[in-house]
Amino acid sequence: MVYFIGAGPGDPQLLTIKAKQAIKKAGVIIYAGSLINKKILEFASKGASIYDSSRMNLDEVLKIIRKAKAENKTVARIHSGDPSIYGAIQEQMLWCKKQGIRFEVVPGVSSFCAAAAALKQELTLPGISQTVIITRLSGRTKVPKNEDLKALSRIKATLVIFLSIEMIQEVVNELLSGYAKDTPVAVVFKASWEDEKIIRGRLKDIAAKVKKERIKAQALILVGDVLKGGGFEKSKLYDKNFSHSFRKIK
């Protein structure tokens, strides 16, 4: 059995109960060493074999899983955040299917959720934005042309941009195709970690602020008018005159 586990954004307390239990019973643990908080490994059993996948290629990872199957051992394959977002697990799951290896995906708290929590910010505000787009700048992994930042910026939804902080000026240049230069931006470095850092600005000055802080990795870029902190409509959910299937007006 292989568990593809989302370890959450960094804070070990944000690991789910199900993930913790899967790690405890695993005989083999393969973890993304450059991204997850190693305190999570403290939940592993004493006899577990532990491998850092940041030093391995896919074939090496699969070789360990194949060996674990032969030895009838459970595998905890630990990824950062939630594995469904830039987790590179699809090829691993397809391989497991072909090999007849049972597997399960254990979701985790995504770093974008931890970033919103750090900012104390709701990403969907009535009258401002009801859409959150998770994306990245095109790099070694290419982004389809109809999904580039220039195209997405014209929607003017709330944007959460992964894996792009090192190219912050290019990000800004593309976003200015649709957003105004005064659009608020927040950069959250290592959301939920002890050394978390938040940088706030606007499209016109965020690149300079990020470069001044020398942040080049492990940071999310959040863009949109929801970050203004006001000017939104009150939610209908708790309006005394609003009825829905879970709350009837008497």
mmCIF file of N, CA, C and O in Angstrom, residues 89-145:
data_model
loop_
_atom_site.group_PDB
_atom_site.id
_atom_site.type_symbol
_atom_site.label_atom_id
_atom_site.label_comp_id
_atom_site.label_asym_id
_atom_site.label_seq_id
_atom_site.Cartn_x
_atom_site.Cartn_y
_atom_site.Cartn_z
ATOM 1 N N ILE A 89 2.412 13.871 -8.725
ATOM 2 C CA ILE A 89 2.069 12.526 -8.264
ATOM 3 C C ILE A 89 1.359 11.697 -9.333
ATOM 4 O O ILE A 89 1.246 10.482 -9.185
ATOM 5 N N GLN A 90 0.883 12.345 -10.403
ATOM 6 C CA GLN A 90 0.080 11.604 -11.376
ATOM 7 C C GLN A 90 0.859 10.448 -12.004
ATOM 8 O O GLN A 90 0.351 9.337 -12.129
ATOM 9 N N GLU A 91 2.119 10.708 -12.378
ATOM 10 C CA GLU A 91 2.919 9.646 -12.991
ATOM 11 C C GLU A 91 3.219 8.523 -12.000
ATOM 12 O O GLU A 91 3.319 7.345 -12.370
ATOM 13 N N GLN A 92 3.338 8.888 -10.715
ATOM 14 C CA GLN A 92 3.574 7.866 -9.695
ATOM 15 C C GLN A 92 2.341 6.989 -9.505
ATOM 16 O O GLN A 92 2.439 5.769 -9.355
ATOM 17 N N MET A 93 1.160 7.606 -9.525
ATOM 18 C CA MET A 93 -0.079 6.855 -9.366
ATOM 19 C C MET A 93 -0.335 5.946 -10.572
ATOM 20 O O MET A 93 -0.771 4.805 -10.418
ATOM 21 N N LEU A 94 -0.067 6.450 -11.764
ATOM 22 C CA LEU A 94 -0.245 5.626 -12.965
ATOM 23 C C LEU A 94 0.681 4.417 -12.933
ATOM 24 O O LEU A 94 0.294 3.302 -13.314
ATOM 25 N N TRP A 95 1.909 4.630 -12.459
ATOM 26 C CA TRP A 95 2.859 3.519 -12.333
ATOM 27 C C TRP A 95 2.350 2.485 -11.342
ATOM 28 O O TRP A 95 2.429 1.283 -11.583
ATOM 29 N N CYS A 96 1.828 2.975 -10.213
ATOM 30 C CA CYS A 96 1.288 2.052 -9.204
ATOM 31 C C CYS A 96 0.140 1.221 -9.780
ATOM 32 O O CYS A 96 0.034 0.009 -9.509
ATOM 33 N N LYS A 97 -0.716 1.843 -10.570
ATOM 34 C CA LYS A 97 -1.819 1.111 -11.202
ATOM 35 C C LYS A 97 -1.286 -0.004 -12.090
ATOM 36 O O LYS A 97 -1.766 -1.142 -12.059
ATOM 37 N N LYS A 98 -0.290 0.322 -12.900
ATOM 38 C CA LYS A 98 0.282 -0.670 -13.817
ATOM 39 C C LYS A 98 0.952 -1.821 -13.064
ATOM 40 O O LYS A 98 0.961 -2.956 -13.519
ATOM 41 N N GLN A 99 1.518 -1.496 -11.891
ATOM 42 C CA GLN A 99 2.207 -2.512 -11.094
ATOM 43 C C GLN A 99 1.268 -3.278 -10.171
ATOM 44 O O GLN A 99 1.683 -4.205 -9.484
ATOM 45 N N GLY A 100 0.001 -2.886 -10.177
ATOM 46 C CA GLY A 100 -0.961 -3.547 -9.293
ATOM 47 C C GLY A 100 -0.754 -3.217 -7.836
ATOM 48 O O GLY A 100 -1.085 -4.020 -6.953
ATOM 49 N N ILE A 101 -0.201 -2.023 -7.563
ATOM 50 C CA ILE A 101 0.047 -1.583 -6.182
ATOM 51 C C ILE A 101 -1.095 -0.683 -5.715
ATOM 52 O O ILE A 101 -1.417 0.313 -6.365
ATOM 53 N N ARG A 102 -1.718 -1.052 -4.632
ATOM 54 C CA ARG A 102 -2.800 -0.227 -4.087
ATOM 55 C C ARG A 102 -2.238 1.102 -3.560
ATOM 56 O O ARG A 102 -1.139 1.135 -3.000
ATOM 57 N N PHE A 103 -2.996 2.154 -3.753
ATOM 58 C CA PHE A 103 -2.554 3.454 -3.247
ATOM 59 C C PHE A 103 -3.754 4.302 -2.858
ATOM 60 O O PHE A 103 -4.880 4.060 -3.295
ATOM 61 N N GLU A 104 -3.465 5.292 -2.034
ATOM 62 C CA GLU A 104 -4.490 6.240 -1.577
ATOM 63 C C GLU A 104 -3.854 7.619 -1.473
ATOM 64 O O GLU A 104 -2.686 7.742 -1.114
ATOM 65 N N VAL A 105 -4.632 8.641 -1.797
ATOM 66 C CA VAL A 105 -4.151 10.013 -1.672
ATOM 67 C C VAL A 105 -4.741 10.631 -0.408
ATOM 68 O O VAL A 105 -5.950 10.602 -0.197
ATOM 69 N N VAL A 106 -3.868 11.166 0.432
ATOM 70 C CA VAL A 106 -4.295 11.837 1.660
ATOM 71 C C VAL A 106 -4.090 13.341 1.459
ATOM 72 O O VAL A 106 -2.957 13.810 1.404
ATOM 73 N N PRO A 107 -5.162 14.099 1.321
ATOM 74 C CA PRO A 107 -5.000 15.533 1.048
ATOM 75 C C PRO A 107 -4.354 16.277 2.203
ATOM 76 O O PRO A 107 -4.408 15.828 3.356
ATOM 77 N N GLY A 108 -3.752 17.411 1.877
ATOM 78 C CA GLY A 108 -3.117 18.237 2.896
ATOM 79 C C GLY A 108 -3.527 19.691 2.758
ATOM 80 O O GLY A 108 -4.143 20.083 1.765
ATOM 81 N N VAL A 109 -3.200 20.486 3.733
ATOM 82 C CA VAL A 109 -3.473 21.932 3.680
ATOM 83 C C VAL A 109 -2.506 22.564 2.686
ATOM 84 O O VAL A 109 -1.296 22.475 2.853
ATOM 85 N N SER A 110 -3.033 23.175 1.651
ATOM 86 C CA SER A 110 -2.168 23.808 0.655
ATOM 87 C C SER A 110 -1.524 25.071 1.221
ATOM 88 O O SER A 110 -2.093 25.761 2.079
ATOM 89 N N SER A 111 -0.361 25.389 0.699
ATOM 90 C CA SER A 111 0.335 26.597 1.149
ATOM 91 C C SER A 111 -0.458 27.858 0.829
ATOM 92 O O SER A 111 -0.327 28.867 1.525
ATOM 93 N N PHE A 112 -1.312 27.813 -0.207
ATOM 94 C CA PHE A 112 -2.082 29.029 -0.500
ATOM 95 C C PHE A 112 -3.132 29.275 0.579
ATOM 96 O O PHE A 112 -3.461 30.424 0.893
ATOM 97 N N CYS A 113 -3.636 28.204 1.193
ATOM 98 C CA CYS A 113 -4.565 28.369 2.312
ATOM 99 C C CYS A 113 -3.828 28.921 3.536
ATOM 100 O O CYS A 113 -4.351 29.784 4.251
ATOM 101 N N ALA A 114 -2.610 28.425 3.757
ATOM 102 C CA ALA A 114 -1.808 28.928 4.875
ATOM 103 C C ALA A 114 -1.420 30.385 4.647
ATOM 104 O O ALA A 114 -1.345 31.173 5.599
ATOM 105 N N ALA A 115 -1.182 30.750 3.391
ATOM 106 C CA ALA A 115 -0.845 32.140 3.080
ATOM 107 C C ALA A 115 -2.025 33.062 3.360
ATOM 108 O O ALA A 115 -1.870 34.146 3.934
ATOM 109 N N ALA A 116 -3.229 32.631 2.970
ATOM 110 C CA ALA A 116 -4.426 33.431 3.244
ATOM 111 C C ALA A 116 -4.638 33.583 4.745
ATOM 112 O O ALA A 116 -5.019 34.648 5.241
ATOM 113 N N ALA A 117 -4.367 32.506 5.491
ATOM 114 C CA ALA A 117 -4.494 32.568 6.953
ATOM 115 C C ALA A 117 -3.485 33.538 7.547
ATOM 116 O O ALA A 117 -3.804 34.313 8.465
ATOM 117 N N ALA A 118 -2.260 33.514 7.026
ATOM 118 C CA ALA A 118 -1.219 34.428 7.517
ATOM 119 C C ALA A 118 -1.604 35.881 7.246
ATOM 120 O O ALA A 118 -1.342 36.776 8.066
ATOM 121 N N LEU A 119 -2.240 36.095 6.114
ATOM 122 C CA LEU A 119 -2.664 37.452 5.746
ATOM 123 C C LEU A 119 -3.955 37.853 6.447
ATOM 124 O O LEU A 119 -4.380 39.008 6.372
ATOM 125 N N LYS A 120 -4.596 36.865 7.095
ATOM 126 C CA LYS A 120 -5.921 37.068 7.700
ATOM 127 C C LYS A 120 -6.876 37.621 6.643
ATOM 128 O O LYS A 120 -7.550 38.639 6.841
ATOM 129 N N GLN A 121 -6.922 36.907 5.526
ATOM 130 C CA GLN A 121 -7.613 37.402 4.359
ATOM 131 C C GLN A 121 -8.481 36.328 3.716
ATOM 132 O O GLN A 121 -8.019 35.213 3.451
ATOM 133 N N GLU A 122 -9.751 36.659 3.469
ATOM 134 C CA GLU A 122 -10.606 35.803 2.654
ATOM 135 C C GLU A 122 -10.301 36.096 1.190
ATOM 136 O O GLU A 122 -10.150 37.267 0.803
ATOM 137 N N LEU A 123 -10.199 35.069 0.372
ATOM 138 C CA LEU A 123 -9.812 35.254 -1.031
ATOM 139 C C LEU A 123 -10.997 35.446 -1.957
ATOM 140 O O LEU A 123 -10.824 35.791 -3.132
ATOM 141 N N THR A 124 -12.208 35.226 -1.444
ATOM 142 C CA THR A 124 -13.428 35.431 -2.235
ATOM 143 C C THR A 124 -14.348 36.376 -1.471
ATOM 144 O O THR A 124 -14.934 35.989 -0.460
ATOM 145 N N LEU A 125 -14.468 37.581 -1.951
ATOM 146 C CA LEU A 125 -15.301 38.581 -1.285
ATOM 147 C C LEU A 125 -16.440 39.006 -2.207
ATOM 148 O O LEU A 125 -16.195 39.347 -3.376
ATOM 149 N N PRO A 126 -17.683 39.010 -1.698
ATOM 150 C CA PRO A 126 -18.831 39.412 -2.511
ATOM 151 C C PRO A 126 -18.639 40.813 -3.101
ATOM 152 O O PRO A 126 -18.219 41.741 -2.407
ATOM 153 N N GLY A 127 -18.930 40.941 -4.383
ATOM 154 C CA GLY A 127 -18.820 42.241 -5.041
ATOM 155 C C GLY A 127 -17.424 42.563 -5.530
ATOM 156 O O GLY A 127 -17.218 43.561 -6.232
ATOM 157 N N ILE A 128 -16.433 41.746 -5.158
ATOM 158 C CA ILE A 128 -15.052 41.990 -5.596
ATOM 159 C C ILE A 128 -14.530 40.820 -6.427
ATOM 160 O O ILE A 128 -14.145 40.985 -7.578
ATOM 161 N N SER A 129 -14.522 39.643 -5.842
ATOM 162 C CA SER A 129 -14.068 38.458 -6.572
ATOM 163 C C SER A 129 -14.690 37.215 -5.971
ATOM 164 O O SER A 129 -14.695 37.038 -4.753
ATOM 165 N N GLN A 130 -15.210 36.368 -6.841
ATOM 166 C CA GLN A 130 -15.740 35.083 -6.418
ATOM 167 C C GLN A 130 -14.966 33.939 -7.076
ATOM 168 O O GLN A 130 -15.414 32.790 -7.092
ATOM 169 N N THR A 131 -13.798 34.273 -7.584
ATOM 170 C CA THR A 131 -12.972 33.301 -8.292
ATOM 171 C C THR A 131 -11.529 33.383 -7.823
ATOM 172 O O THR A 131 -10.967 34.476 -7.722
ATOM 173 N N VAL A 132 -10.943 32.225 -7.531
ATOM 174 C CA VAL A 132 -9.528 32.151 -7.188
ATOM 175 C C VAL A 132 -8.834 31.307 -8.262
ATOM 176 O O VAL A 132 -9.240 30.171 -8.518
ATOM 177 N N ILE A 133 -7.815 31.861 -8.873
ATOM 178 C CA ILE A 133 -7.062 31.150 -9.901
ATOM 179 C C ILE A 133 -5.689 30.785 -9.338
ATOM 180 O O ILE A 133 -4.948 31.651 -8.884
ATOM 181 N N ILE A 134 -5.384 29.506 -9.368
ATOM 182 C CA ILE A 134 -4.070 29.013 -8.948
ATOM 183 C C ILE A 134 -3.251 28.763 -10.197
ATOM 184 O O ILE A 134 -3.660 28.001 -11.076
ATOM 185 N N THR A 135 -2.107 29.400 -10.298
ATOM 186 C CA THR A 135 -1.328 29.297 -11.521
ATOM 187 C C THR A 135 0.157 29.488 -11.239
ATOM 188 O O THR A 135 0.574 29.567 -10.083
ATOM 189 N N ARG A 136 0.933 29.582 -12.311
ATOM 190 C CA ARG A 136 2.371 29.798 -12.194
ATOM 191 C C ARG A 136 2.864 30.455 -13.476
ATOM 192 O O ARG A 136 2.191 30.436 -14.504
ATOM 193 N N LEU A 137 4.041 31.030 -13.399
ATOM 194 C CA LEU A 137 4.690 31.580 -14.580
ATOM 195 C C LEU A 137 5.297 30.429 -15.378
ATOM 196 O O LEU A 137 5.761 29.447 -14.803
ATOM 197 N N SER A 138 5.284 30.540 -16.669
ATOM 198 C CA SER A 138 5.874 29.504 -17.504
ATOM 199 C C SER A 138 7.380 29.446 -17.287
ATOM 200 O O SER A 138 8.063 30.464 -17.248
ATOM 201 N N GLY A 139 7.889 28.236 -17.097
ATOM 202 C CA GLY A 139 9.323 28.038 -16.893
ATOM 203 C C GLY A 139 9.744 26.752 -17.562
ATOM 204 O O GLY A 139 9.397 26.507 -18.716
ATOM 205 N N ARG A 140 10.479 25.911 -16.838
ATOM 206 C CA ARG A 140 10.838 24.611 -17.402
ATOM 207 C C ARG A 140 9.589 23.785 -17.691
ATOM 208 O O ARG A 140 9.526 23.035 -18.652
ATOM 209 N N THR A 141 8.585 23.934 -16.823
ATOM 210 C CA THR A 141 7.263 23.381 -17.120
ATOM 211 C C THR A 141 6.460 24.473 -17.804
ATOM 212 O O THR A 141 6.167 25.509 -17.208
ATOM 213 N N LYS A 142 6.126 24.260 -19.074
ATOM 214 C CA LYS A 142 5.464 25.286 -19.861
ATOM 215 C C LYS A 142 3.991 25.419 -19.479
ATOM 216 O O LYS A 142 3.320 24.443 -19.142
ATOM 217 N N VAL A 143 3.508 26.646 -19.536
ATOM 218 C CA VAL A 143 2.105 26.943 -19.286
ATOM 219 C C VAL A 143 1.419 27.132 -20.638
ATOM 220 O O VAL A 143 1.950 27.838 -21.506
ATOM 221 N N PRO A 144 0.255 26.515 -20.868
ATOM 222 C CA PRO A 144 -0.455 26.727 -22.132
ATOM 223 C C PRO A 144 -0.687 28.210 -22.398
ATOM 224 O O PRO A 144 -0.955 28.975 -21.467
ATOM 225 N N LYS A 145 -0.601 28.600 -23.661
ATOM 226 C CA LYS A 145 -0.675 30.023 -24.019
ATOM 227 C C LYS A 145 -1.950 30.684 -23.510
ATOM 228 O O LYS A 145 -1.926 31.830 -23.064
#
